[in-house]
Amino acid sequence: IGDEFAVTHRINTKVAGVITLLCEPFAYGAEETIQNFVLDAGFELAGTALADWTESKTATGTTARDTDVKKDGNASLKLVMTDSGGSGQVIERNQVLADVDAAEVWSFQCWVRVDALSNAKVVMELDYNTGTDVEVSTTTVNASSFVKLTANNNTVPGSVTQVTLRLRLEATAADATGTVYIDDVIAVLASAVPVAWVSSASIA
């Protein structure tokens, strides 16, 4: 293998004096002490779009990876509901987090931009399948910016060995409609979601 710095190495063989380097702390990033357990957390994987997110629909609508609207990166999750037969019907993508165990403390978050809602709400749910699920939601329409849905400091119920993270549009009555973009989903083994973004378990 050739020496890409061969000329430099031949000419500058000695260093005169002392070199002082002034660097910002953690110039290449601090050591990661917390992990985001969500796969394809920013919906960046294009070749197998949304492969880590299972689709579930009981209302009429679509789920898709969208590259026109996003908070970070190149894409987001777009959920569209065009009709519903009644309250509780959903347009959803979900992911099973198998690393979650009983008595652990977890925190979850996603960012949403709600472009339109009628007889519907945007929901992030932690489905423990025990009847003690955690849900945060919004009905506020704001088509100009993303806002956070956060569920901090959740102690996992006894006997639970996994949780299903559900992102959805949910009808609150018949004839529901809505459009929402979701990005930067986080699930961390901590009492609160960190302020700084952390890497996902998968790299796009």
CSV table of C-alpha atoms in Angstrom, one decimal:
chain,number,residue,atom,x,y,z
A,1,ILE,CA,0.0,0.0,0.0
A,2,GLY,CA,1.4,3.4,-1.0
A,3,ASP,CA,2.1,6.2,1.5
A,4,GLU,CA,-0.4,9.0,0.6
A,5,PHE,CA,1.8,11.4,2.6
A,6,ALA,CA,5.1,10.2,1.1
A,7,VAL,CA,6.4,13.6,0.2
A,8,THR,CA,5.5,15.1,3.5
A,9,HIS,CA,7.2,12.3,5.3
A,10,ARG,CA,10.4,12.7,3.3
A,11,ILE,CA,10.7,16.4,3.8
A,12,ASN,CA,9.3,17.0,7.3
A,13,THR,CA,11.1,14.5,9.3
A,14,LYS,CA,11.6,16.6,12.4
A,15,VAL,CA,9.3,18.9,14.5
A,16,ALA,CA,11.0,21.9,15.9
A,17,GLY,CA,9.7,23.2,19.3
A,18,VAL,CA,6.3,22.4,20.8
A,19,ILE,CA,3.0,22.2,19.0
A,20,THR,CA,-0.1,23.3,21.0
A,21,LEU,CA,-3.4,22.2,19.5
A,22,LEU,CA,-6.5,24.1,20.7
A,23,CYS,CA,-9.5,21.9,20.1
A,24,GLU,CA,-13.2,22.1,21.0
A,25,PRO,CA,-14.1,19.4,23.5
A,26,PHE,CA,-15.3,16.2,21.8
A,27,ALA,CA,-14.5,17.6,18.3
A,28,TYR,CA,-15.5,14.2,16.9
A,29,GLY,CA,-18.5,13.7,19.2
A,30,ALA,CA,-18.7,12.6,22.8
A,31,GLU,CA,-18.7,9.0,23.6
A,32,GLU,CA,-22.3,7.6,23.4
A,33,THR,CA,-23.7,6.5,26.7
A,34,ILE,CA,-27.3,6.2,25.6
A,35,GLN,CA,-28.8,4.4,22.6
A,36,ASN,CA,-31.9,4.9,20.5
A,37,PHE,CA,-33.5,1.4,20.2
A,38,VAL,CA,-35.8,2.4,17.3
A,39,LEU,CA,-34.8,1.0,13.9
A,40,ASP,CA,-35.0,3.4,11.0
A,41,ALA,CA,-35.8,6.1,13.4
A,42,GLY,CA,-35.7,8.9,10.9
A,43,PHE,CA,-37.3,6.9,8.0
A,44,GLU,CA,-34.0,7.4,6.0
A,45,LEU,CA,-33.8,3.9,4.6
A,46,ALA,CA,-34.9,4.4,1.0
A,47,GLY,CA,-34.2,1.0,-0.7
A,48,THR,CA,-36.4,-0.9,1.7
A,49,ALA,CA,-38.7,2.0,2.8
A,50,LEU,CA,-40.5,1.5,6.1
A,51,ALA,CA,-39.4,-2.2,6.2
A,52,ASP,CA,-38.9,-1.9,10.0
A,53,TRP,CA,-42.3,-0.4,10.5
A,54,THR,CA,-45.4,-2.6,10.2
A,55,GLU,CA,-48.5,-1.1,8.6
A,56,SER,CA,-51.9,-1.3,10.3
A,57,LYS,CA,-55.0,0.2,8.8
A,58,THR,CA,-58.6,0.0,9.8
A,59,ALA,CA,-59.7,3.3,8.3
A,60,THR,CA,-59.2,4.4,4.7
A,61,GLY,CA,-55.9,6.0,4.0
A,62,THR,CA,-52.2,5.6,3.2
A,63,THR,CA,-48.8,5.3,4.9
A,64,ALA,CA,-45.6,6.2,3.1
A,65,ARG,CA,-42.0,7.5,3.3
A,66,ASP,CA,-42.1,11.1,2.3
A,67,THR,CA,-39.1,13.1,1.1
A,68,ASP,CA,-40.8,16.5,0.6
A,69,VAL,CA,-41.5,17.2,4.3
A,70,LYS,CA,-39.0,16.3,7.1
A,71,LYS,CA,-37.6,17.6,10.3
A,72,ASP,CA,-34.1,16.1,9.8
A,73,GLY,CA,-32.3,14.1,7.2
A,74,ASN,CA,-34.0,13.2,3.9
A,75,ALA,CA,-37.4,11.8,4.8
A,76,SER,CA,-40.3,11.4,7.2
A,77,LEU,CA,-43.3,9.1,7.7
A,78,LYS,CA,-46.5,10.5,6.1
A,79,LEU,CA,-49.8,9.2,7.4
A,80,VAL,CA,-53.0,10.2,5.5
A,81,MET,CA,-56.6,9.3,6.6
A,82,THR,CA,-59.3,10.0,4.0
A,83,ASP,CA,-62.3,8.3,5.7
A,84,SER,CA,-63.3,6.3,8.8
A,85,GLY,CA,-66.4,4.3,9.7
A,86,GLY,CA,-66.3,5.4,13.3
A,87,SER,CA,-64.2,6.2,16.4
A,88,GLY,CA,-61.0,4.2,17.0
A,89,GLN,CA,-60.2,3.3,13.5
A,90,VAL,CA,-56.5,4.0,12.6
A,91,ILE,CA,-53.9,4.6,9.9
A,92,GLU,CA,-50.7,3.4,11.6
A,93,ARG,CA,-47.1,2.2,11.4
A,94,ASN,CA,-45.7,0.3,14.4
A,95,GLN,CA,-42.5,-1.4,15.5
A,96,VAL,CA,-41.8,-4.0,18.2
A,97,LEU,CA,-39.0,-3.1,20.6
A,98,ALA,CA,-37.8,-6.5,21.8
A,99,ASP,CA,-35.2,-5.0,24.2
A,100,VAL,CA,-37.8,-3.7,26.7
A,101,ASP,CA,-38.1,-5.7,29.9
A,102,ALA,CA,-40.2,-5.5,33.1
A,103,ALA,CA,-39.3,-2.9,35.7
A,104,GLU,CA,-37.0,-0.9,33.3
A,105,VAL,CA,-37.6,2.8,32.9
A,106,TRP,CA,-38.0,4.0,29.3
A,107,SER,CA,-38.7,7.2,27.6
A,108,PHE,CA,-40.1,7.8,24.1
A,109,GLN,CA,-40.5,10.7,21.7
A,110,CYS,CA,-41.3,11.6,18.1
A,111,TRP,CA,-41.7,14.9,16.2
A,112,VAL,CA,-45.0,15.6,14.3
A,113,ARG,CA,-46.1,18.1,11.8
A,114,VAL,CA,-49.9,18.1,11.6
A,115,ASP,CA,-51.1,19.5,8.3
A,116,ALA,CA,-54.8,18.7,8.7
A,117,LEU,CA,-57.2,17.0,11.1
A,118,SER,CA,-61.0,16.5,11.2
A,119,ASN,CA,-62.6,14.0,13.7
A,120,ALA,CA,-59.1,12.6,14.3
A,121,LYS,CA,-56.0,12.8,16.5
A,122,VAL,CA,-52.3,12.0,16.1
A,123,VAL,CA,-51.1,9.4,18.6
A,124,MET,CA,-47.8,7.9,19.8
A,125,GLU,CA,-48.6,4.8,21.9
A,126,LEU,CA,-46.5,2.4,23.9
A,127,ASP,CA,-48.4,-0.8,23.7
A,128,TYR,CA,-47.3,-3.2,26.5
A,129,ASN,CA,-50.2,-5.5,25.8
A,130,THR,CA,-51.2,-5.5,29.5
A,131,GLY,CA,-53.9,-2.9,29.6
A,132,THR,CA,-51.6,-0.3,31.1
A,133,ASP,CA,-50.5,1.2,27.8
A,134,VAL,CA,-49.1,4.8,27.6
A,135,GLU,CA,-50.5,7.2,25.0
A,136,VAL,CA,-49.6,10.8,24.1
A,137,SER,CA,-51.6,12.6,21.4
A,138,THR,CA,-52.3,16.0,19.8
A,139,THR,CA,-55.2,17.5,17.8
A,140,THR,CA,-53.4,20.8,17.2
A,141,VAL,CA,-53.0,21.6,13.5
A,142,ASN,CA,-49.7,23.4,12.7
A,143,ALA,CA,-48.6,22.9,9.1
A,144,SER,CA,-45.5,25.1,9.4
A,145,SER,CA,-43.4,23.3,12.0
A,146,PHE,CA,-42.7,20.1,13.9
A,147,VAL,CA,-43.6,19.7,17.6
A,148,LYS,CA,-42.7,16.9,20.0
A,149,LEU,CA,-44.8,14.1,21.4
A,150,THR,CA,-43.0,12.9,24.5
A,151,ALA,CA,-43.6,10.1,27.1
A,152,ASN,CA,-40.8,10.2,29.7
A,153,ASN,CA,-40.2,8.1,32.8
A,154,ASN,CA,-42.3,5.0,32.0
A,155,THR,CA,-41.7,2.0,34.2
A,156,VAL,CA,-42.4,-1.2,32.2
A,157,PRO,CA,-45.1,-3.4,33.9
A,158,GLY,CA,-44.2,-6.8,35.3
A,159,SER,CA,-43.9,-9.8,33.0
A,160,VAL,CA,-43.5,-7.5,29.9
A,161,THR,CA,-40.6,-8.5,27.6
A,162,GLN,CA,-41.3,-6.1,24.7
A,163,VAL,CA,-43.3,-3.1,23.7
A,164,THR,CA,-45.0,-2.1,20.5
A,165,LEU,CA,-44.4,1.5,19.5
A,166,ARG,CA,-47.4,2.8,17.5
A,167,LEU,CA,-47.5,6.0,15.4
A,168,ARG,CA,-50.9,6.7,14.1
A,169,LEU,CA,-53.8,8.8,13.0
A,170,GLU,CA,-56.8,7.7,15.0
A,171,ALA,CA,-60.4,8.6,14.2
A,172,THR,CA,-62.5,10.2,17.0
A,173,ALA,CA,-65.7,9.9,15.0
A,174,ALA,CA,-67.0,8.8,11.6
A,175,ASP,CA,-65.8,10.5,8.4
A,176,ALA,CA,-62.4,11.4,9.9
A,177,THR,CA,-59.6,12.9,7.8
A,178,GLY,CA,-56.1,13.9,8.5
A,179,THR,CA,-52.5,14.3,7.3
A,180,VAL,CA,-49.4,14.1,9.6
A,181,TYR,CA,-45.7,13.9,9.1
A,182,ILE,CA,-43.6,12.1,11.8
A,183,ASP,CA,-39.8,12.2,12.2
A,184,ASP,CA,-37.0,11.5,14.6
A,185,VAL,CA,-38.5,8.8,16.7
A,186,ILE,CA,-36.6,7.9,19.9
A,187,ALA,CA,-36.9,5.1,22.5
A,188,VAL,CA,-34.2,5.2,25.2
A,189,LEU,CA,-33.6,3.3,28.4
A,190,ALA,CA,-33.6,6.4,30.6
A,191,SER,CA,-35.9,8.5,32.7
A,192,ALA,CA,-36.1,11.2,30.1
A,193,VAL,CA,-35.3,11.7,26.4
A,194,PRO,CA,-32.0,13.4,25.9
A,195,VAL,CA,-32.0,16.9,24.5
A,196,ALA,CA,-29.4,15.9,21.8
A,197,TRP,CA,-30.3,13.5,19.1
A,198,VAL,CA,-28.6,10.1,19.5
A,199,SER,CA,-27.9,7.5,16.8
A,200,SER,CA,-30.3,4.8,15.9
A,201,ALA,CA,-29.6,1.1,16.2
A,202,SER,CA,-29.4,1.0,12.4
A,203,ILE,CA,-27.4,3.3,10.1
A,204,ALA,CA,-28.9,4.6,6.9
